Amino acid sequence: MIARLKKIGFTSKLILSMSLLSISCAKSENTSIDPGLVWPNHGTEEITLQKNMPFPMGAALNVNLLKSNANYRNLVIKEFNSVTAENAMKFAAVHPAKDTYNWSDADYLVDFAIANGKRVHGHTLNWYQSLPDWVNNFQGSTADWENLLKTHIQTVLGHFKGKVVSWDVVNEAIDENGTLRNTIWLQKLGPDYIGRAFQYAHEADPSALLFYNDYGHEYSVTKRTAILKLVSDLKSKGIPIDGIGLQMHTRVTQSDANLASAITTAAATGLKVHISELDISLNPDNVPGASYTVALGEQQAAKYKVIVKAYNSIPKNQQYGITQWNVTDTDSWIPSFYKRADWPLPFDAQYQRKAAYQGILDGIK
Ligand code: 9MR
């Protein structure tokens, strides 16, 4: 905006600042775009993300909301053709005790997806968070730990074989400084646990597409370089890795150039690229009393557009899809995790499309 202001004359500046003023005074309820919006060349047929985008569009789902909230469920059925479990397939959720597996929520999600023709992406087989106490407190030899890793991965893959087509095998194994994160897995098993996790997954379901998933590509060249080196090394060692997940928990102040390089550098590995957990924070600095305005909504739309545009320009066969992390602003992890008001997703609390939704559509024009 500042760059644009510099280019225009005083009168236009005045008009622009007056209209910006009225925009920012607008009430926050006026945030949705017309839900019946019609896409050019599609007659009167209503657009949806799954119909109009040229690659799969997904959302991470909260199983409780899916079960209890018809608006949530119907929005998912209508808009998306790919789903990820936000939490229901994590270690603590499916494997709460050494010899106990609990598939109920994950199966509910998978059954919902299959009944409604959605692809299911699995998240996640190996992470240092969301581990049950029995793992954190586990006492055993290196071989016992190896067996724990292998048994968990192969039991989960075996259970969902033929239903879950792809997995985040290892999640967030790289630290901010570019070294391997000092997790319980690194401590117990050494650096090659990552490659072995992929091998165990491949053995259990040779047709599943296997991803390494992490965050930070857009804000840290150090971290991005380390992640890309990790996946390239795995590939060159013959480890069965098919894709890279860019979580992309980003913010409206992130530069367009950084967002685009996160995507193009990942695509340069030749692997499939999944934007796996997309959300764009509007209140990253935790400003107390912040509110959603039309102007902020438009800035957010512009960032969604930049991401989609960059993604749409990588080779088709590498576009695994874009998944947003949950469905509406009220369901997002961000407000509760950071204890702040925020509006990171393309749908508002009333299940209406925000300007961000139009930003996504504009990204493929
Ligand atoms: O959104 C998820 C939140 O509900 C969980 O409490 C949290 C811990 O399991 O995980 C959140 O999802 C994370 C994802 O699994 C991995 N990347 C970062 C996501 C946001 O923290």
mmCIF file of C-alpha atoms and ligand atoms in Angstrom:
data_model
loop_
_atom_site.group_PDB
_atom_site.id
_atom_site.type_symbol
_atom_site.label_atom_id
_atom_site.label_comp_id
_atom_site.label_asym_id
_atom_site.label_seq_id
_atom_site.Cartn_x
_atom_site.Cartn_y
_atom_site.Cartn_z
ATOM 1 C CA MET A 1 0.000 0.000 0.000
ATOM 2 C CA ILE A 2 2.788 2.461 0.939
ATOM 3 C CA ALA A 3 4.596 1.785 -2.314
ATOM 4 C CA ARG A 4 1.373 2.365 -4.209
ATOM 5 C CA LEU A 5 0.664 5.633 -2.367
ATOM 6 C CA LYS A 6 4.036 7.047 -3.374
ATOM 7 C CA LYS A 7 3.154 6.625 -7.016
ATOM 8 C CA ILE A 8 -0.071 8.629 -7.002
ATOM 9 C CA GLY A 9 -0.779 12.373 -6.813
ATOM 10 C CA PHE A 10 -2.059 14.436 -3.905
ATOM 11 C CA THR A 11 -5.752 14.482 -4.922
ATOM 12 C CA SER A 12 -5.896 10.796 -5.416
ATOM 13 C CA LYS A 13 -4.085 10.391 -2.091
ATOM 14 C CA LEU A 14 -6.771 12.419 -0.387
ATOM 15 C CA ILE A 15 -9.576 10.414 -1.949
ATOM 16 C CA LEU A 16 -7.813 7.179 -1.147
ATOM 17 C CA SER A 17 -7.185 8.100 2.488
ATOM 18 C CA MET A 18 -10.825 9.164 2.887
ATOM 19 C CA SER A 19 -12.057 5.900 1.460
ATOM 20 C CA LEU A 20 -9.581 3.913 3.577
ATOM 21 C CA LEU A 21 -10.892 5.767 6.609
ATOM 22 C CA SER A 22 -14.434 4.773 5.806
ATOM 23 C CA ILE A 23 -13.314 1.211 5.117
ATOM 24 C CA SER A 24 -11.602 0.898 8.471
ATOM 25 C CA CYS A 25 -14.658 2.313 10.237
ATOM 26 C CA ALA A 26 -16.853 -0.313 8.594
ATOM 27 C CA LYS A 27 -18.398 -2.796 10.946
ATOM 28 C CA SER A 28 -16.604 -6.065 11.275
ATOM 29 C CA GLU A 29 -19.758 -8.053 10.413
ATOM 30 C CA ASN A 30 -19.516 -6.833 6.799
ATOM 31 C CA THR A 31 -16.688 -9.187 6.069
ATOM 32 C CA SER A 32 -18.192 -11.858 3.880
ATOM 33 C CA ILE A 33 -18.262 -11.877 0.129
ATOM 34 C CA ASP A 34 -21.466 -12.812 -1.613
ATOM 35 C CA PRO A 35 -21.991 -16.527 -0.895
ATOM 36 C CA GLY A 36 -23.830 -16.924 -4.188
ATOM 37 C CA LEU A 37 -20.941 -15.467 -6.156
ATOM 38 C CA VAL A 38 -20.831 -16.800 -9.680
ATOM 39 C CA TRP A 39 -17.580 -17.679 -11.408
ATOM 40 C CA PRO A 40 -17.152 -16.449 -14.985
ATOM 41 C CA ASN A 41 -17.917 -19.172 -17.558
ATOM 42 C CA HIS A 42 -19.763 -21.304 -15.027
ATOM 43 C CA GLY A 43 -23.225 -19.937 -15.763
ATOM 44 C CA THR A 44 -25.272 -19.696 -12.604
ATOM 45 C CA GLU A 45 -23.542 -22.581 -10.902
ATOM 46 C CA GLU A 46 -22.220 -21.558 -7.518
ATOM 47 C CA ILE A 47 -18.471 -21.662 -7.207
ATOM 48 C CA THR A 48 -16.799 -23.749 -4.536
ATOM 49 C CA LEU A 49 -13.126 -24.273 -3.835
ATOM 50 C CA GLN A 50 -13.234 -27.942 -4.796
ATOM 51 C CA LYS A 51 -14.963 -27.254 -8.113
ATOM 52 C CA ASN A 52 -13.026 -24.210 -9.198
ATOM 53 C CA MET A 53 -9.476 -24.681 -8.042
ATOM 54 C CA PRO A 54 -7.147 -26.653 -10.351
ATOM 55 C CA PHE A 55 -5.621 -28.706 -7.502
ATOM 56 C CA PRO A 56 -7.055 -30.382 -4.381
ATOM 57 C CA MET A 57 -8.284 -28.021 -1.683
ATOM 58 C CA GLY A 58 -8.349 -29.352 1.842
ATOM 59 C CA ALA A 59 -9.067 -28.505 5.441
ATOM 60 C CA ALA A 60 -7.868 -29.916 8.723
ATOM 61 C CA LEU A 61 -10.892 -31.151 10.627
ATOM 62 C CA ASN A 62 -11.853 -31.193 14.265
ATOM 63 C CA VAL A 63 -13.793 -34.417 14.727
ATOM 64 C CA ASN A 64 -15.969 -33.058 17.554
ATOM 65 C CA LEU A 65 -17.139 -30.208 15.335
ATOM 66 C CA LEU A 66 -17.674 -32.574 12.441
ATOM 67 C CA LYS A 67 -19.933 -34.687 14.657
ATOM 68 C CA SER A 68 -21.828 -31.937 16.429
ATOM 69 C CA ASN A 69 -22.006 -28.932 14.129
ATOM 70 C CA ALA A 70 -24.055 -29.210 10.936
ATOM 71 C CA ASN A 71 -22.835 -25.859 9.571
ATOM 72 C CA TYR A 72 -19.241 -26.990 9.923
ATOM 73 C CA ARG A 73 -19.902 -30.375 8.365
ATOM 74 C CA ASN A 74 -21.915 -28.962 5.462
ATOM 75 C CA LEU A 75 -19.295 -26.342 4.701
ATOM 76 C CA VAL A 76 -16.629 -29.039 4.546
ATOM 77 C CA ILE A 77 -18.779 -31.226 2.283
ATOM 78 C CA LYS A 78 -19.407 -28.283 -0.027
ATOM 79 C CA GLU A 79 -16.018 -26.603 -0.288
ATOM 80 C CA PHE A 80 -13.229 -29.173 0.081
ATOM 81 C CA ASN A 81 -12.115 -32.372 -1.617
ATOM 82 C CA SER A 82 -9.286 -33.286 0.745
ATOM 83 C CA VAL A 83 -9.214 -33.565 4.530
ATOM 84 C CA THR A 84 -6.581 -33.958 7.240
ATOM 85 C CA ALA A 85 -7.265 -34.835 10.882
ATOM 86 C CA GLU A 86 -6.214 -31.811 12.928
ATOM 87 C CA ASN A 87 -5.563 -34.040 15.947
ATOM 88 C CA ALA A 88 -7.375 -37.374 15.640
ATOM 89 C CA MET A 89 -4.484 -39.347 14.093
ATOM 90 C CA LYS A 90 -1.738 -38.055 16.390
ATOM 91 C CA PHE A 91 0.165 -40.543 18.538
ATOM 92 C CA ALA A 92 -1.600 -39.741 21.824
ATOM 93 C CA ALA A 93 -5.012 -39.931 20.131
ATOM 94 C CA VAL A 94 -4.658 -43.300 18.396
ATOM 95 C CA HIS A 95 -2.161 -45.085 20.657
ATOM 96 C CA PRO A 96 -2.898 -43.948 24.237
ATOM 97 C CA ALA A 97 -1.273 -46.942 25.982
ATOM 98 C CA LYS A 98 1.412 -49.397 24.885
ATOM 99 C CA ASP A 99 -1.001 -52.109 23.818
ATOM 100 C CA THR A 100 -4.093 -49.960 23.262
ATOM 101 C CA TYR A 101 -5.151 -48.318 20.048
ATOM 102 C CA ASN A 102 -8.193 -46.046 19.850
ATOM 103 C CA TRP A 103 -9.397 -45.512 16.314
ATOM 104 C CA SER A 104 -12.822 -44.070 17.049
ATOM 105 C CA ASP A 105 -12.334 -40.405 16.095
ATOM 106 C CA ALA A 106 -9.923 -41.127 13.261
ATOM 107 C CA ASP A 107 -12.263 -43.764 11.825
ATOM 108 C CA TYR A 108 -15.165 -41.341 12.090
ATOM 109 C CA LEU A 109 -13.224 -38.801 10.034
ATOM 110 C CA VAL A 110 -12.132 -41.371 7.446
ATOM 111 C CA ASP A 111 -15.670 -42.762 7.100
ATOM 112 C CA PHE A 112 -17.017 -39.231 6.683
ATOM 113 C CA ALA A 113 -14.401 -38.535 4.010
ATOM 114 C CA ILE A 114 -15.051 -41.718 2.071
ATOM 115 C CA ALA A 115 -18.836 -41.251 2.229
ATOM 116 C CA ASN A 116 -18.414 -37.768 0.792
ATOM 117 C CA GLY A 117 -15.712 -38.480 -1.775
ATOM 118 C CA LYS A 118 -12.870 -36.657 -0.049
ATOM 119 C CA ARG A 119 -9.201 -37.612 -0.123
ATOM 120 C CA VAL A 120 -7.683 -38.249 3.329
ATOM 121 C CA HIS A 121 -4.165 -37.076 4.170
ATOM 122 C CA GLY A 122 -2.767 -38.606 7.382
ATOM 123 C CA HIS A 123 -1.159 -36.426 10.056
ATOM 124 C CA THR A 124 1.169 -37.427 11.650
ATOM 125 C CA LEU A 125 3.189 -40.575 12.386
ATOM 126 C CA ASN A 126 6.245 -39.137 14.069
ATOM 127 C CA TRP A 127 6.304 -35.878 16.030
ATOM 128 C CA TYR A 128 7.832 -34.807 19.336
ATOM 129 C CA GLN A 129 4.524 -33.263 20.485
ATOM 130 C CA SER A 130 1.202 -34.895 21.311
ATOM 131 C CA LEU A 131 2.940 -38.012 22.597
ATOM 132 C CA PRO A 132 1.187 -40.016 25.314
ATOM 133 C CA ASP A 133 2.836 -40.269 28.748
ATOM 134 C CA TRP A 134 3.686 -43.904 28.178
ATOM 135 C CA VAL A 135 6.034 -42.875 25.340
ATOM 136 C CA ASN A 136 7.547 -39.919 27.171
ATOM 137 C CA ASN A 137 8.201 -42.197 30.183
ATOM 138 C CA PHE A 138 9.197 -45.274 28.200
ATOM 139 C CA GLN A 139 12.253 -47.107 29.534
ATOM 140 C CA GLY A 140 14.004 -49.443 27.151
ATOM 141 C CA SER A 141 17.037 -50.203 25.032
ATOM 142 C CA THR A 142 17.691 -48.672 21.641
ATOM 143 C CA ALA A 143 16.151 -51.779 20.104
ATOM 144 C CA ASP A 144 13.021 -51.333 22.247
ATOM 145 C CA TRP A 145 12.688 -47.725 21.050
ATOM 146 C CA GLU A 146 13.189 -48.806 17.469
ATOM 147 C CA ASN A 147 10.461 -51.380 17.919
ATOM 148 C CA LEU A 148 8.168 -48.749 19.436
ATOM 149 C CA LEU A 149 8.690 -46.441 16.441
ATOM 150 C CA LYS A 150 8.210 -49.223 13.902
ATOM 151 C CA THR A 151 5.200 -50.815 15.610
ATOM 152 C CA HIS A 152 3.386 -47.510 15.922
ATOM 153 C CA ILE A 153 3.955 -46.514 12.300
ATOM 154 C CA GLN A 154 3.113 -49.907 10.872
ATOM 155 C CA THR A 155 0.011 -50.458 13.018
ATOM 156 C CA VAL A 156 -1.401 -47.048 12.071
ATOM 157 C CA LEU A 157 -0.575 -47.452 8.368
ATOM 158 C CA GLY A 158 -1.980 -50.987 8.411
ATOM 159 C CA HIS A 159 -5.222 -49.803 9.980
ATOM 160 C CA PHE A 160 -5.823 -47.093 7.374
ATOM 161 C CA LYS A 161 -4.363 -48.920 4.372
ATOM 162 C CA GLY A 162 -6.375 -48.227 1.235
ATOM 163 C CA LYS A 163 -8.266 -45.357 2.893
ATOM 164 C CA VAL A 164 -5.606 -42.785 3.794
ATOM 165 C CA VAL A 165 -3.640 -42.093 0.636
ATOM 166 C CA SER A 166 -0.780 -40.001 2.011
ATOM 167 C CA TRP A 167 0.963 -39.321 5.315
ATOM 168 C CA ASP A 168 3.036 -36.738 7.090
ATOM 169 C CA VAL A 169 5.534 -39.361 8.206
ATOM 170 C CA VAL A 170 7.863 -37.077 10.149
ATOM 171 C CA ASN A 171 6.760 -33.684 11.421
ATOM 172 C CA GLU A 172 8.949 -30.761 12.537
ATOM 173 C CA ALA A 173 12.297 -32.553 12.927
ATOM 174 C CA ILE A 174 14.354 -29.431 12.142
ATOM 175 C CA ASP A 175 15.045 -26.676 14.663
ATOM 176 C CA GLU A 176 15.082 -22.922 14.053
ATOM 177 C CA ASN A 177 18.902 -22.913 13.765
ATOM 178 C CA GLY A 178 18.828 -25.554 11.024
ATOM 179 C CA THR A 179 20.061 -28.491 13.101
ATOM 180 C CA LEU A 180 18.040 -31.589 13.890
ATOM 181 C CA ARG A 181 15.601 -30.755 16.663
ATOM 182 C CA ASN A 182 16.664 -32.318 19.953
ATOM 183 C CA THR A 183 13.587 -34.511 20.355
ATOM 184 C CA ILE A 184 13.044 -37.717 22.274
ATOM 185 C CA TRP A 185 13.359 -39.544 18.921
ATOM 186 C CA LEU A 186 16.760 -38.049 18.140
ATOM 187 C CA GLN A 187 17.944 -38.768 21.687
ATOM 188 C CA LYS A 188 16.816 -42.387 21.689
ATOM 189 C CA LEU A 189 17.426 -43.347 18.063
ATOM 190 C CA GLY A 190 19.980 -40.985 16.512
ATOM 191 C CA PRO A 191 19.613 -38.954 13.308
ATOM 192 C CA ASP A 192 18.679 -41.828 11.007
ATOM 193 C CA TYR A 193 15.322 -42.330 12.726
ATOM 194 C CA ILE A 194 13.854 -40.016 10.071
ATOM 195 C CA GLY A 195 14.796 -42.186 7.111
ATOM 196 C CA ARG A 196 13.800 -45.343 8.971
ATOM 197 C CA ALA A 197 10.365 -43.879 9.761
ATOM 198 C CA PHE A 198 9.813 -43.459 6.006
ATOM 199 C CA GLN A 199 11.021 -47.009 5.329
ATOM 200 C CA TYR A 200 8.697 -48.482 7.954
ATOM 201 C CA ALA A 201 5.783 -46.536 6.505
ATOM 202 C CA HIS A 202 6.580 -47.655 2.974
ATOM 203 C CA GLU A 203 6.838 -51.308 4.055
ATOM 204 C CA ALA A 204 3.404 -51.115 5.682
ATOM 205 C CA ASP A 205 1.656 -49.419 2.734
ATOM 206 C CA PRO A 206 3.749 -49.259 -0.439
ATOM 207 C CA SER A 207 1.103 -47.244 -2.263
ATOM 208 C CA ALA A 208 0.859 -44.420 0.317
ATOM 209 C CA LEU A 209 2.504 -41.112 -0.604
ATOM 210 C CA LEU A 210 4.956 -40.127 2.112
ATOM 211 C CA PHE A 211 5.674 -36.521 3.144
ATOM 212 C CA TYR A 212 8.105 -34.671 5.394
ATOM 213 C CA ASN A 213 6.147 -31.799 6.995
ATOM 214 C CA ASP A 214 7.563 -28.667 8.646
ATOM 215 C CA TYR A 215 7.139 -24.926 9.062
ATOM 216 C CA GLY A 216 9.292 -21.848 8.617
ATOM 217 C CA HIS A 217 10.196 -21.984 4.903
ATOM 218 C CA GLU A 218 8.809 -18.492 4.382
ATOM 219 C CA TYR A 219 10.413 -16.726 7.329
ATOM 220 C CA SER A 220 13.802 -18.413 7.727
ATOM 221 C CA VAL A 221 16.259 -19.159 4.955
ATOM 222 C CA THR A 222 18.374 -21.067 7.505
ATOM 223 C CA LYS A 223 15.530 -23.372 8.418
ATOM 224 C CA ARG A 224 14.306 -23.736 4.848
ATOM 225 C CA THR A 225 17.776 -24.653 3.596
ATOM 226 C CA ALA A 226 18.149 -27.289 6.304
ATOM 227 C CA ILE A 227 14.725 -28.794 5.548
ATOM 228 C CA LEU A 228 15.388 -28.902 1.815
ATOM 229 C CA LYS A 229 18.785 -30.495 2.423
ATOM 230 C CA LEU A 230 17.198 -33.106 4.687
ATOM 231 C CA VAL A 231 14.607 -34.130 2.097
ATOM 232 C CA SER A 232 17.115 -34.071 -0.775
ATOM 233 C CA ASP A 233 19.511 -36.268 1.235
ATOM 234 C CA LEU A 234 16.693 -38.708 1.985
ATOM 235 C CA LYS A 235 15.805 -38.814 -1.687
ATOM 236 C CA SER A 236 19.374 -39.352 -2.819
ATOM 237 C CA LYS A 237 19.800 -42.191 -0.306
ATOM 238 C CA GLY A 238 16.822 -43.939 -1.896
ATOM 239 C CA ILE A 239 14.515 -43.376 1.096
ATOM 240 C CA PRO A 240 10.881 -43.560 -0.077
ATOM 241 C CA ILE A 241 9.831 -39.913 0.214
ATOM 242 C CA ASP A 242 7.268 -38.481 -2.200
ATOM 243 C CA GLY A 243 6.581 -35.012 -0.955
ATOM 244 C CA ILE A 244 7.269 -32.049 1.234
ATOM 245 C CA GLY A 245 4.626 -30.363 3.381
ATOM 246 C CA LEU A 246 4.969 -26.623 3.860
ATOM 247 C CA GLN A 247 2.787 -25.873 6.868
ATOM 248 C CA MET A 248 2.626 -22.154 6.062
ATOM 249 C CA HIS A 249 1.283 -20.838 9.349
ATOM 250 C CA THR A 250 1.995 -17.345 8.172
ATOM 251 C CA ARG A 251 1.027 -13.741 8.774
ATOM 252 C CA VAL A 252 -0.341 -10.863 6.787
ATOM 253 C CA THR A 253 2.926 -8.941 7.191
ATOM 254 C CA GLN A 254 5.018 -11.650 5.524
ATOM 255 C CA SER A 255 6.536 -10.445 2.251
ATOM 256 C CA ASP A 256 5.221 -11.701 -1.074
ATOM 257 C CA ALA A 257 8.766 -12.587 -2.117
ATOM 258 C CA ASN A 258 9.335 -14.787 0.943
ATOM 259 C CA LEU A 259 6.031 -16.595 0.471
ATOM 260 C CA ALA A 260 6.792 -17.251 -3.191
ATOM 261 C CA SER A 261 10.353 -18.473 -2.541
ATOM 262 C CA ALA A 262 9.123 -20.895 0.118
ATOM 263 C CA ILE A 263 7.024 -22.540 -2.590
ATOM 264 C CA THR A 264 9.412 -22.377 -5.537
ATOM 265 C CA THR A 265 12.419 -23.652 -3.563
ATOM 266 C CA ALA A 266 10.374 -26.600 -2.283
ATOM 267 C CA ALA A 267 9.256 -27.384 -5.836
ATOM 268 C CA ALA A 268 12.897 -27.321 -6.994
ATOM 269 C CA THR A 269 13.439 -30.568 -5.032
ATOM 270 C CA GLY A 270 11.236 -32.298 -7.611
ATOM 271 C CA LEU A 271 9.030 -33.669 -4.804
ATOM 272 C CA LYS A 272 5.308 -33.134 -4.545
ATOM 273 C CA VAL A 273 4.529 -29.982 -2.570
ATOM 274 C CA HIS A 274 1.613 -29.841 -0.131
ATOM 275 C CA ILE A 275 0.772 -26.518 1.485
ATOM 276 C CA SER A 276 -0.366 -28.509 4.439
ATOM 277 C CA GLU A 277 -1.543 -26.216 7.260
ATOM 278 C CA LEU A 278 -2.260 -22.840 5.726
ATOM 279 C CA ASP A 279 -3.485 -19.924 7.811
ATOM 280 C CA ILE A 280 -2.658 -16.205 7.646
ATOM 281 C CA SER A 281 -2.684 -14.387 10.964
ATOM 282 C CA LEU A 282 -4.032 -10.827 10.997
ATOM 283 C CA ASN A 283 -2.900 -10.069 14.536
ATOM 284 C CA PRO A 284 0.570 -11.623 14.723
ATOM 285 C CA ASP A 285 1.827 -9.053 17.214
ATOM 286 C CA ASN A 286 -0.932 -9.904 19.661
ATOM 287 C CA VAL A 287 -2.397 -6.390 19.782
ATOM 288 C CA PRO A 288 -5.001 -6.305 22.574
ATOM 289 C CA GLY A 289 -8.459 -5.227 21.440
ATOM 290 C CA ALA A 290 -7.635 -5.691 17.736
ATOM 291 C CA SER A 291 -10.620 -6.034 15.429
ATOM 292 C CA TYR A 292 -11.234 -7.354 11.933
ATOM 293 C CA THR A 293 -11.704 -4.572 9.400
ATOM 294 C CA VAL A 294 -12.472 -4.588 5.707
ATOM 295 C CA ALA A 295 -9.013 -3.166 5.034
ATOM 296 C CA LEU A 296 -7.326 -5.981 6.971
ATOM 297 C CA GLY A 297 -9.511 -8.510 5.214
ATOM 298 C CA GLU A 298 -8.337 -7.170 1.867
ATOM 299 C CA GLN A 299 -4.704 -7.391 2.893
ATOM 300 C CA GLN A 300 -5.314 -10.979 3.918
ATOM 301 C CA ALA A 301 -7.017 -11.689 0.592
ATOM 302 C CA ALA A 302 -3.956 -10.326 -1.195
ATOM 303 C CA LYS A 303 -1.659 -12.703 0.755
ATOM 304 C CA TYR A 304 -3.868 -15.711 0.050
ATOM 305 C CA LYS A 305 -3.711 -14.707 -3.605
ATOM 306 C CA VAL A 306 0.101 -14.497 -3.593
ATOM 307 C CA ILE A 307 0.387 -17.975 -2.072
ATOM 308 C CA VAL A 308 -2.101 -19.537 -4.480
ATOM 309 C CA LYS A 309 -0.514 -17.811 -7.462
ATOM 310 C CA ALA A 310 2.965 -19.060 -6.608
ATOM 311 C CA TYR A 311 1.586 -22.532 -5.970
ATOM 312 C CA ASN A 312 -0.321 -22.554 -9.250
ATOM 313 C CA SER A 313 2.916 -21.826 -11.108
ATOM 314 C CA ILE A 314 4.820 -24.933 -9.973
ATOM 315 C CA PRO A 315 4.579 -28.040 -12.190
ATOM 316 C CA LYS A 316 1.100 -29.637 -12.112
ATOM 317 C CA ASN A 317 2.378 -33.075 -11.109
ATOM 318 C CA GLN A 318 3.965 -31.557 -8.002
ATOM 319 C CA GLN A 319 0.767 -29.836 -6.814
ATOM 320 C CA TYR A 320 -0.512 -32.131 -4.083
ATOM 321 C CA GLY A 321 -2.909 -29.439 -2.942
ATOM 322 C CA ILE A 322 -3.496 -26.685 -0.432
ATOM 323 C CA THR A 323 -4.910 -27.528 2.989
ATOM 324 C CA GLN A 324 -6.070 -24.826 5.381
ATOM 325 C CA TRP A 325 -5.670 -25.516 9.089
ATOM 326 C CA ASN A 326 -9.278 -25.947 10.197
ATOM 327 C CA VAL A 327 -12.322 -24.319 8.632
ATOM 328 C CA THR A 328 -13.477 -20.993 10.103
ATOM 329 C CA ASP A 329 -11.811 -18.288 12.173
ATOM 330 C CA THR A 330 -13.501 -19.561 15.349
ATOM 331 C CA ASP A 331 -12.211 -23.112 14.861
ATOM 332 C CA SER A 332 -8.589 -22.085 14.274
ATOM 333 C CA TRP A 333 -5.938 -23.083 16.834
ATOM 334 C CA ILE A 334 -4.492 -19.542 16.750
ATOM 335 C CA PRO A 335 -6.888 -17.575 19.024
ATOM 336 C CA SER A 336 -6.765 -20.184 21.788
ATOM 337 C CA PHE A 337 -3.067 -21.016 21.487
ATOM 338 C CA TYR A 338 -1.865 -17.397 21.449
ATOM 339 C CA LYS A 339 -4.755 -16.087 23.581
ATOM 340 C CA ARG A 340 -5.528 -13.278 21.173
ATOM 341 C CA ALA A 341 -8.198 -12.200 18.737
ATOM 342 C CA ASP A 342 -7.338 -13.321 15.213
ATOM 343 C CA TRP A 343 -9.023 -14.193 11.902
ATOM 344 C CA PRO A 344 -6.617 -16.417 9.990
ATOM 345 C CA LEU A 345 -8.922 -18.460 7.730
ATOM 346 C CA PRO A 346 -11.067 -17.807 4.624
ATOM 347 C CA PHE A 347 -14.390 -18.347 6.465
ATOM 348 C CA ASP A 348 -15.754 -16.285 9.338
ATOM 349 C CA ALA A 349 -17.498 -17.312 12.540
ATOM 350 C CA GLN A 350 -20.836 -17.268 10.694
ATOM 351 C CA TYR A 351 -19.519 -19.822 8.150
ATOM 352 C CA GLN A 352 -19.488 -17.119 5.493
ATOM 353 C CA ARG A 353 -16.769 -16.578 2.907
ATOM 354 C CA LYS A 354 -14.407 -13.725 3.741
ATOM 355 C CA ALA A 355 -12.464 -11.579 1.287
ATOM 356 C CA ALA A 356 -9.687 -14.168 1.711
ATOM 357 C CA TYR A 357 -11.886 -16.641 -0.145
ATOM 358 C CA GLN A 358 -11.940 -14.335 -3.150
ATOM 359 C CA GLY A 359 -8.161 -13.964 -2.763
ATOM 360 C CA ILE A 360 -7.802 -17.726 -3.212
ATOM 361 C CA LEU A 361 -9.924 -17.654 -6.365
ATOM 362 C CA ASP A 362 -7.998 -14.666 -7.700
ATOM 363 C CA GLY A 363 -4.736 -16.592 -7.329
ATOM 364 C CA ILE A 364 -5.575 -18.784 -10.312
ATOM 365 C CA LYS A 365 -6.787 -16.056 -12.655
HETATM 366 O O1 9MR B 1 -4.127 -27.305 15.657
HETATM 367 C C1 9MR B 1 -3.586 -28.305 16.507
HETATM 368 C C2 9MR B 1 -4.030 -28.073 17.938
HETATM 369 O O2 9MR B 1 -5.431 -28.258 18.057
HETATM 370 C C3 9MR B 1 -3.296 -29.050 18.866
HETATM 371 O O3 9MR B 1 -3.596 -28.726 20.210
HETATM 372 C C4 9MR B 1 -1.782 -28.964 18.645
HETATM 373 C C5 9MR B 1 -1.026 -30.011 19.463
HETATM 374 O O4 9MR B 1 -1.331 -31.313 19.038
HETATM 375 O O5 9MR B 1 -1.474 -29.171 17.283
HETATM 376 C C6 9MR B 1 -2.072 -28.239 16.414
HETATM 377 O O6 9MR B 1 -1.704 -28.525 15.084
HETATM 378 C C7 9MR B 1 -0.316 -28.399 14.794
HETATM 379 C C8 9MR B 1 0.045 -29.475 13.793
HETATM 380 O O7 9MR B 1 -0.324 -30.743 14.283
HETATM 381 C C9 9MR B 1 1.513 -29.434 13.450
HETATM 382 N N1 9MR B 1 1.925 -28.115 13.004
HETATM 383 C C10 9MR B 1 1.524 -26.989 13.862
HETATM 384 C C11 9MR B 1 0.016 -27.047 14.137
HETATM 385 C C12 9MR B 1 -0.432 -25.848 14.965
HETATM 386 O O8 9MR B 1 0.188 -25.873 16.206
#
